[in-house]
PDB file of C-alpha atoms and ligand atoms in Angstrom:
ATOM      1  CA  MET I   1     -42.979 -63.889 -27.652  1.00  0.00           C
ATOM      2  CA  LYS I   2     -43.222 -60.514 -29.738  1.00  0.00           C
ATOM      3  CA  LYS I   3     -45.331 -57.929 -27.965  1.00  0.00           C
ATOM      4  CA  ILE I   4     -48.395 -57.023 -29.985  1.00  0.00           C
ATOM      5  CA  ILE I   5     -48.994 -53.383 -29.997  1.00  0.00           C
ATOM      6  CA  ILE I   6     -52.416 -52.095 -31.448  1.00  0.00           C
ATOM      7  CA  THR I   7     -53.099 -48.606 -31.665  1.00  0.00           C
ATOM      8  CA  ILE I   8     -56.338 -46.588 -32.103  1.00  0.00           C
ATOM      9  CA  ASP I   9     -56.927 -43.452 -33.367  1.00  0.00           C
ATOM     10  CA  GLY I  10     -59.892 -41.105 -34.030  1.00  0.00           C
ATOM     11  CA  PRO I  11     -61.785 -37.747 -32.980  1.00  0.00           C
ATOM     12  CA  ALA I  12     -63.529 -36.793 -29.861  1.00  0.00           C
ATOM     13  CA  ALA I  13     -66.126 -39.120 -28.623  1.00  0.00           C
ATOM     14  CA  SER I  14     -65.796 -41.842 -31.520  1.00  0.00           C
ATOM     15  CA  GLY I  15     -65.919 -44.765 -29.194  1.00  0.00           C
ATOM     16  CA  LYS I  16     -62.376 -45.246 -28.954  1.00  0.00           C
ATOM     17  CA  GLU I  17     -62.286 -46.297 -25.040  1.00  0.00           C
ATOM     18  CA  LYS I  18     -65.266 -48.649 -25.850  1.00  0.00           C
ATOM     19  CA  ILE I  19     -63.656 -50.145 -28.429  1.00  0.00           C
ATOM     20  CA  ALA I  20     -60.146 -50.324 -26.861  1.00  0.00           C
ATOM     21  CA  LYS I  21     -61.725 -52.141 -23.674  1.00  0.00           C
ATOM     22  CA  TYR I  22     -63.448 -54.709 -25.958  1.00  0.00           C
ATOM     23  CA  ILE I  23     -60.086 -55.378 -27.975  1.00  0.00           C
ATOM     24  CA  SER I  24     -58.377 -55.579 -24.240  1.00  0.00           C
ATOM     25  CA  LYS I  25     -60.656 -57.802 -22.938  1.00  0.00           C
ATOM     26  CA  LYS I  26     -61.272 -60.607 -25.722  1.00  0.00           C
ATOM     27  CA  TRP I  27     -57.561 -60.650 -26.729  1.00  0.00           C
ATOM     28  CA  LYS I  28     -56.064 -60.161 -23.208  1.00  0.00           C
ATOM     29  CA  LEU I  29     -53.998 -57.081 -24.128  1.00  0.00           C
ATOM     30  CA  SER I  30     -52.901 -54.405 -21.605  1.00  0.00           C
ATOM     31  CA  HIS I  31     -55.248 -50.935 -22.331  1.00  0.00           C
ATOM     32  CA  LEU I  32     -53.582 -47.658 -22.228  1.00  0.00           C
ATOM     33  CA  ASP I  33     -56.129 -44.705 -22.866  1.00  0.00           C
ATOM     34  CA  SER I  34     -53.745 -41.488 -23.511  1.00  0.00           C
ATOM     35  CA  GLY I  35     -56.363 -39.083 -23.362  1.00  0.00           C
ATOM     36  CA  ILE I  36     -56.627 -39.810 -19.679  1.00  0.00           C
ATOM     37  CA  LEU I  37     -53.174 -38.445 -19.068  1.00  0.00           C
ATOM     38  CA  TYR I  38     -53.838 -35.174 -20.957  1.00  0.00           C
ATOM     39  CA  ARG I  39     -56.842 -35.153 -18.770  1.00  0.00           C
ATOM     40  CA  ARG I  40     -55.027 -35.598 -15.845  1.00  0.00           C
ATOM     41  CA  LEU I  41     -52.749 -32.765 -16.635  1.00  0.00           C
ATOM     42  CA  ALA I  42     -55.404 -30.320 -17.766  1.00  0.00           C
ATOM     43  CA  LEU I  43     -57.210 -30.970 -13.919  1.00  0.00           C
ATOM     44  CA  ILE I  44     -53.689 -30.500 -12.010  1.00  0.00           C
ATOM     45  CA  PHE I  45     -53.466 -27.121 -14.517  1.00  0.00           C
ATOM     46  CA  PHE I  46     -56.826 -26.193 -13.743  1.00  0.00           C
ATOM     47  CA  ILE I  47     -56.544 -27.050  -9.766  1.00  0.00           C
ATOM     48  CA  ASP I  48     -53.259 -24.776  -9.763  1.00  0.00           C
ATOM     49  CA  ASN I  49     -54.496 -21.974 -11.743  1.00  0.00           C
ATOM     50  CA  VAL I  50     -51.570 -22.680 -14.519  1.00  0.00           C
ATOM     51  CA  GLU I  51     -52.052 -20.083 -17.269  1.00  0.00           C
ATOM     52  CA  ILE I  52     -52.253 -22.471 -20.292  1.00  0.00           C
ATOM     53  CA  ASN I  53     -50.860 -19.956 -23.060  1.00  0.00           C
ATOM     54  CA  ASN I  54     -47.623 -19.522 -21.041  1.00  0.00           C
ATOM     55  CA  VAL I  55     -45.150 -22.140 -22.112  1.00  0.00           C
ATOM     56  CA  TYR I  56     -42.938 -21.073 -19.353  1.00  0.00           C
ATOM     57  CA  LYS I  57     -45.417 -21.814 -16.705  1.00  0.00           C
ATOM     58  CA  ILE I  58     -46.371 -24.891 -18.148  1.00  0.00           C
ATOM     59  CA  LYS I  59     -42.632 -26.358 -18.303  1.00  0.00           C
ATOM     60  CA  LYS I  60     -42.226 -24.949 -14.963  1.00  0.00           C
ATOM     61  CA  LYS I  61     -45.389 -26.980 -13.378  1.00  0.00           C
ATOM     62  CA  LEU I  62     -44.408 -30.086 -15.664  1.00  0.00           C
ATOM     63  CA  LYS I  63     -40.995 -30.048 -13.564  1.00  0.00           C
ATOM     64  CA  GLU I  64     -42.983 -30.386 -10.260  1.00  0.00           C
ATOM     65  CA  VAL I  65     -45.437 -33.412 -11.377  1.00  0.00           C
ATOM     66  CA  ASN I  66     -43.743 -36.410 -10.327  1.00  0.00           C
ATOM     67  CA  LYS I  67     -46.694 -38.643 -10.500  1.00  0.00           C
ATOM     68  CA  ILE I  68     -49.867 -38.962 -12.613  1.00  0.00           C
ATOM     69  CA  SER I  69     -52.626 -41.542 -12.367  1.00  0.00           C
ATOM     70  CA  PHE I  70     -53.416 -43.345 -14.928  1.00  0.00           C
ATOM     71  CA  ARG I  71     -57.071 -43.890 -13.752  1.00  0.00           C
ATOM     72  CA  ASN I  72     -60.158 -42.679 -15.117  1.00  0.00           C
ATOM     73  CA  SER I  73     -62.718 -40.746 -13.225  1.00  0.00           C
ATOM     74  CA  LYS I  74     -65.696 -38.647 -13.283  1.00  0.00           C
ATOM     75  CA  LYS I  75     -63.629 -35.397 -12.324  1.00  0.00           C
ATOM     76  CA  ILE I  76     -61.678 -35.583 -15.455  1.00  0.00           C
ATOM     77  CA  ARG I  77     -64.673 -36.481 -17.713  1.00  0.00           C
ATOM     78  CA  THR I  78     -66.311 -32.991 -17.275  1.00  0.00           C
ATOM     79  CA  GLN I  79     -66.840 -30.501 -20.305  1.00  0.00           C
ATOM     80  CA  ASN I  80     -64.476 -28.172 -18.777  1.00  0.00           C
ATOM     81  CA  ILE I  81     -61.489 -30.474 -18.562  1.00  0.00           C
ATOM     82  CA  SER I  82     -62.225 -31.748 -21.945  1.00  0.00           C
ATOM     83  CA  LYS I  83     -62.091 -28.293 -23.592  1.00  0.00           C
ATOM     84  CA  LEU I  84     -58.949 -27.670 -21.240  1.00  0.00           C
ATOM     85  CA  ALA I  85     -57.243 -30.993 -22.368  1.00  0.00           C
ATOM     86  CA  SER I  86     -57.543 -30.416 -25.975  1.00  0.00           C
ATOM     87  CA  LYS I  87     -55.911 -27.035 -25.376  1.00  0.00           C
ATOM     88  CA  ILE I  88     -53.149 -27.942 -23.404  1.00  0.00           C
ATOM     89  CA  ALA I  89     -52.409 -30.630 -25.901  1.00  0.00           C
ATOM     90  CA  ILE I  90     -51.066 -28.038 -28.594  1.00  0.00           C
ATOM     91  CA  HIS I  91     -47.939 -27.616 -26.814  1.00  0.00           C
ATOM     92  CA  SER I  92     -44.829 -29.853 -27.783  1.00  0.00           C
ATOM     93  CA  CYS I  93     -43.800 -29.978 -24.190  1.00  0.00           C
ATOM     94  CA  VAL I  94     -46.994 -31.293 -22.934  1.00  0.00           C
ATOM     95  CA  ARG I  95     -47.041 -34.011 -25.507  1.00  0.00           C
ATOM     96  CA  SER I  96     -43.412 -35.042 -24.948  1.00  0.00           C
ATOM     97  CA  PHE I  97     -44.253 -35.595 -21.117  1.00  0.00           C
ATOM     98  CA  VAL I  98     -47.244 -37.552 -22.226  1.00  0.00           C
ATOM     99  CA  ASN I  99     -45.399 -39.575 -24.727  1.00  0.00           C
ATOM    100  CA  ASN I 100     -42.751 -40.317 -21.928  1.00  0.00           C
ATOM    101  CA  LEU I 101     -45.420 -41.577 -19.823  1.00  0.00           C
ATOM    102  CA  GLN I 102     -46.633 -43.804 -22.437  1.00  0.00           C
ATOM    103  CA  TYR I 103     -43.304 -45.303 -23.361  1.00  0.00           C
ATOM    104  CA  ASN I 104     -42.154 -45.821 -19.614  1.00  0.00           C
ATOM    105  CA  PHE I 105     -46.050 -47.754 -19.142  1.00  0.00           C
ATOM    106  CA  VAL I 106     -45.302 -50.074 -22.193  1.00  0.00           C
ATOM    107  CA  LYS I 107     -41.682 -50.709 -20.862  1.00  0.00           C
ATOM    108  CA  LYS I 108     -42.696 -51.302 -17.123  1.00  0.00           C
ATOM    109  CA  HIS I 109     -45.886 -54.047 -18.036  1.00  0.00           C
ATOM    110  CA  ARG I 110     -43.371 -56.337 -19.721  1.00  0.00           C
ATOM    111  CA  LYS I 111     -45.494 -59.315 -18.597  1.00  0.00           C
ATOM    112  CA  PHE I 112     -48.414 -58.476 -20.717  1.00  0.00           C
ATOM    113  CA  HIS I 113     -48.048 -60.126 -24.210  1.00  0.00           C
ATOM    114  CA  GLY I 114     -49.399 -56.722 -25.852  1.00  0.00           C
ATOM    115  CA  PHE I 115     -51.096 -53.558 -25.574  1.00  0.00           C
ATOM    116  CA  VAL I 116     -53.904 -51.678 -27.032  1.00  0.00           C
ATOM    117  CA  ILE I 117     -53.219 -47.745 -26.849  1.00  0.00           C
ATOM    118  CA  ASP I 118     -56.090 -45.161 -27.969  1.00  0.00           C
ATOM    119  CA  GLY I 119     -55.682 -41.135 -28.341  1.00  0.00           C
ATOM    120  CA  ARG I 120     -54.889 -39.141 -31.326  1.00  0.00           C
ATOM    121  CA  ASP I 121     -51.501 -39.420 -32.329  1.00  0.00           C
ATOM    122  CA  ILE I 122     -50.483 -42.823 -31.451  1.00  0.00           C
ATOM    123  CA  GLY I 123     -50.590 -44.764 -34.773  1.00  0.00           C
ATOM    124  CA  SER I 124     -48.905 -41.512 -36.441  1.00  0.00           C
ATOM    125  CA  VAL I 125     -46.387 -40.497 -33.704  1.00  0.00           C
ATOM    126  CA  VAL I 126     -46.137 -42.501 -30.400  1.00  0.00           C
ATOM    127  CA  PHE I 127     -45.915 -46.038 -31.751  1.00  0.00           C
ATOM    128  CA  LYS I 128     -45.292 -45.609 -35.487  1.00  0.00           C
ATOM    129  CA  ASN I 129     -44.164 -49.400 -35.697  1.00  0.00           C
ATOM    130  CA  ALA I 130     -47.515 -50.850 -34.360  1.00  0.00           C
ATOM    131  CA  ASP I 131     -48.572 -54.116 -35.615  1.00  0.00           C
ATOM    132  CA  LEU I 132     -52.296 -53.201 -36.283  1.00  0.00           C
ATOM    133  CA  LYS I 133     -53.595 -49.350 -36.481  1.00  0.00           C
ATOM    134  CA  LEU I 134     -56.989 -48.707 -36.569  1.00  0.00           C
ATOM    135  CA  TYR I 135     -58.494 -45.077 -37.125  1.00  0.00           C
ATOM    136  CA  ILE I 136     -62.277 -44.953 -35.855  1.00  0.00           C
ATOM    137  CA  GLU I 137     -64.938 -42.599 -38.081  1.00  0.00           C
ATOM    138  CA  VAL I 138     -68.047 -41.590 -37.016  1.00  0.00           C
ATOM    139  CA  ASN I 139     -70.331 -38.666 -37.998  1.00  0.00           C
ATOM    140  CA  PRO I 140     -70.267 -35.650 -35.637  1.00  0.00           C
ATOM    141  CA  GLU I 141     -73.884 -35.398 -35.276  1.00  0.00           C
ATOM    142  CA  ILE I 142     -73.691 -39.389 -33.980  1.00  0.00           C
ATOM    143  CA  ARG I 143     -71.022 -38.669 -31.581  1.00  0.00           C
ATOM    144  CA  ALA I 144     -72.552 -35.711 -30.101  1.00  0.00           C
ATOM    145  CA  LYS I 145     -75.483 -37.810 -29.725  1.00  0.00           C
ATOM    146  CA  ARG I 146     -73.895 -40.428 -27.564  1.00  0.00           C
ATOM    147  CA  ARG I 147     -71.932 -38.214 -25.527  1.00  0.00           C
ATOM    148  CA  TYR I 148     -74.920 -36.269 -24.425  1.00  0.00           C
ATOM    149  CA  LYS I 149     -76.897 -39.482 -23.495  1.00  0.00           C
ATOM    150  CA  GLN I 150     -73.855 -40.339 -21.565  1.00  0.00           C
ATOM    151  CA  LEU I 151     -73.760 -37.219 -19.789  1.00  0.00           C
ATOM    152  CA  ILE I 152     -77.787 -37.191 -18.995  1.00  0.00           C
ATOM    153  CA  ASP I 153     -77.309 -40.916 -17.794  1.00  0.00           C
ATOM    154  CA  SER I 154     -74.119 -39.810 -15.728  1.00  0.00           C
ATOM    155  CA  GLY I 155     -76.272 -37.170 -14.171  1.00  0.00           C
ATOM    156  CA  GLU I 156     -74.429 -33.930 -15.614  1.00  0.00           C
ATOM    157  CA  LYS I 157     -76.689 -31.031 -17.022  1.00  0.00           C
ATOM    158  CA  SER I 158     -76.233 -31.153 -20.930  1.00  0.00           C
ATOM    159  CA  ILE I 159     -77.609 -29.457 -23.930  1.00  0.00           C
ATOM    160  CA  TYR I 160     -77.202 -31.244 -27.292  1.00  0.00           C
ATOM    161  CA  PRO I 161     -76.245 -27.981 -29.718  1.00  0.00           C
ATOM    162  CA  LYS I 162     -73.891 -27.087 -27.059  1.00  0.00           C
ATOM    163  CA  ILE I 163     -72.318 -30.327 -27.295  1.00  0.00           C
ATOM    164  CA  LEU I 164     -72.057 -30.827 -31.078  1.00  0.00           C
ATOM    165  CA  LYS I 165     -70.525 -27.228 -30.951  1.00  0.00           C
ATOM    166  CA  ASP I 166     -67.521 -28.288 -28.368  1.00  0.00           C
ATOM    167  CA  ILE I 167     -66.989 -31.536 -30.121  1.00  0.00           C
ATOM    168  CA  LYS I 168     -66.792 -29.598 -33.692  1.00  0.00           C
ATOM    169  CA  LEU I 169     -64.384 -27.109 -31.717  1.00  0.00           C
ATOM    170  CA  ARG I 170     -62.193 -29.907 -30.395  1.00  0.00           C
ATOM    171  CA  ASP I 171     -61.990 -31.809 -34.083  1.00  0.00           C
ATOM    172  CA  ARG I 172     -60.543 -28.744 -35.196  1.00  0.00           C
ATOM    173  CA  ARG I 173     -57.996 -27.837 -32.481  1.00  0.00           C
ATOM    174  CA  ASP I 174     -56.839 -31.626 -32.489  1.00  0.00           C
ATOM    175  CA  LYS I 175     -56.434 -31.757 -36.413  1.00  0.00           C
ATOM    176  CA  ILE I 176     -54.942 -28.193 -37.227  1.00  0.00           C
ATOM    177  CA  ARG I 177     -52.564 -27.912 -33.979  1.00  0.00           C
ATOM    178  CA  LYS I 178     -48.663 -27.846 -35.507  1.00  0.00           C
ATOM    179  CA  ASN I 179     -47.632 -30.829 -33.041  1.00  0.00           C
ATOM    180  CA  SER I 180     -48.871 -34.355 -33.621  1.00  0.00           C
ATOM    181  CA  PRO I 181     -52.155 -33.233 -35.272  1.00  0.00           C
ATOM    182  CA  LEU I 182     -55.063 -36.079 -35.481  1.00  0.00           C
ATOM    183  CA  VAL I 183     -54.421 -37.489 -38.729  1.00  0.00           C
ATOM    184  CA  ILE I 184     -55.436 -41.166 -40.263  1.00  0.00           C
ATOM    185  CA  PRO I 185     -52.141 -42.805 -40.219  1.00  0.00           C
ATOM    186  CA  LYS I 186     -51.297 -44.026 -43.859  1.00  0.00           C
ATOM    187  CA  ASP I 187     -51.039 -47.325 -42.756  1.00  0.00           C
ATOM    188  CA  ALA I 188     -54.378 -47.539 -40.594  1.00  0.00           C
ATOM    189  CA  ASN I 189     -57.505 -49.727 -41.150  1.00  0.00           C
ATOM    190  CA  ILE I 190     -60.570 -47.454 -41.121  1.00  0.00           C
ATOM    191  CA  ILE I 191     -63.109 -48.671 -38.772  1.00  0.00           C
ATOM    192  CA  ASN I 192     -66.580 -47.242 -39.198  1.00  0.00           C
ATOM    193  CA  ASN I 193     -68.259 -46.844 -35.963  1.00  0.00           C
ATOM    194  CA  ASN I 194     -71.378 -45.163 -37.153  1.00  0.00           C
ATOM    195  CA  GLY I 195     -73.536 -48.160 -36.800  1.00  0.00           C
ATOM    196  CA  THR I 196     -74.171 -50.821 -33.759  1.00  0.00           C
ATOM    197  CA  PHE I 197     -71.278 -51.614 -31.802  1.00  0.00           C
ATOM    198  CA  LYS I 198     -71.801 -55.153 -33.092  1.00  0.00           C
ATOM    199  CA  ASN I 199     -71.062 -54.236 -36.536  1.00  0.00           C
ATOM    200  CA  THR I 200     -67.844 -52.241 -35.044  1.00  0.00           C
ATOM    201  CA  CYS I 201     -66.845 -55.513 -33.451  1.00  0.00           C
ATOM    202  CA  MET I 202     -67.305 -57.664 -36.504  1.00  0.00           C
ATOM    203  CA  GLN I 203     -64.855 -55.226 -38.561  1.00  0.00           C
ATOM    204  CA  ILE I 204     -62.262 -55.459 -35.623  1.00  0.00           C
ATOM    205  CA  ILE I 205     -62.368 -59.324 -35.238  1.00  0.00           C
ATOM    206  CA  LYS I 206     -61.984 -59.832 -39.020  1.00  0.00           C
ATOM    207  CA  LEU I 207     -58.620 -57.907 -38.818  1.00  0.00           C
ATOM    208  CA  LEU I 208     -57.352 -59.517 -35.721  1.00  0.00           C
ATOM    209  CA  GLU I 209     -57.980 -62.725 -37.334  1.00  0.00           C
ATOM    210  CA  LYS I 210     -54.557 -62.541 -38.782  1.00  0.00           C
ATOM    211  CA  PHE I 211     -52.628 -62.349 -35.567  1.00  0.00           C
TER     212      PHE I 211
HETATM  213  O1   DC K 301     -59.720 -39.081 -25.959  1.00  0.00           O
HETATM  214  P1   DC K 301     -60.126 -37.749 -24.980  1.00  0.00           P
HETATM  215  O2   DC K 301     -61.019 -37.218 -25.466  1.00  0.00           O
HETATM  216  O3   DC K 301     -60.120 -38.275 -23.553  1.00  0.00           O
HETATM  217  O4   DC K 301     -58.923 -36.754 -25.060  1.00  0.00           O
HETATM  218  C1   DC K 301     -58.961 -35.554 -24.622  1.00  0.00           C
HETATM  219  C2   DC K 301     -57.875 -34.381 -25.336  1.00  0.00           C
HETATM  220  O5   DC K 301     -56.739 -34.989 -25.239  1.00  0.00           O
HETATM  221  C3   DC K 301     -58.104 -34.246 -26.678  1.00  0.00           C
HETATM  222  O6   DC K 301     -59.209 -33.411 -27.262  1.00  0.00           O
HETATM  223  C4   DC K 301     -56.804 -34.057 -27.384  1.00  0.00           C
HETATM  224  C5   DC K 301     -55.694 -34.532 -26.406  1.00  0.00           C
HETATM  225  N1   DC K 301     -55.221 -35.831 -26.727  1.00  0.00           N
HETATM  226  C6   DC K 301     -54.405 -35.841 -27.568  1.00  0.00           C
HETATM  227  O7   DC K 301     -53.883 -34.407 -28.087  1.00  0.00           O
HETATM  228  N2   DC K 301     -53.231 -36.807 -27.909  1.00  0.00           N
HETATM  229  C7   DC K 301     -53.873 -38.014 -27.530  1.00  0.00           C
HETATM  230  N3   DC K 301     -52.967 -39.028 -27.733  1.00  0.00           N
HETATM  231  C8   DC K 301     -54.979 -38.165 -26.814  1.00  0.00           C
HETATM  232  C9   DC K 301     -55.443 -37.095 -26.442  1.00  0.00           C
END
């Protein structure tokens, strides 16, 4: 049986993770959140004090990294690591390192009948031949409000205007970078996630009925 690949791209805090989890549970697909891999690398670079503008030092560090955890954790969800992840993601050596991790993940988990993978370049670069491509759209103000609530609920101190500013900065960095910028893949289905999650799910169910 052919393995189905669903890609989900979209800007920071657009709800990709929640949507991917919903799809993976309902259609029994394995979920891979590529943002976690950029965040894990950002944490390593931060702890080891790697100069993130020095490509030579980054390449040297990447050669030393032999294992990356695919697990989410509170440590990689801080504002500091979010910012750092988007800064290191501009380098092509970092992107090919993460892309290889993704290809190996899909190869290794053959027993699953499919995958749902989310990020910024999944439908446009990493899995160009995916069976279904989704692009999530949400206004920056709504994204900032949701992220603010998430941080407050998890006990982190947070200021709404700063969150909004950071989100806009990350959007800009993700969209204008030379290597694999965030774009709407030309064959993607746009999912409007400004409203309720139920409304978002209805749009997805309609698309997935065809499979
Ligand atoms: O989805 P996220 O917020 O966890 O991603 C963190 C950063 O990682 C994001 O600002 C840009 C980068 N990223 C990327 O460049 N490409 C991906 N496929 C996933 C994430």
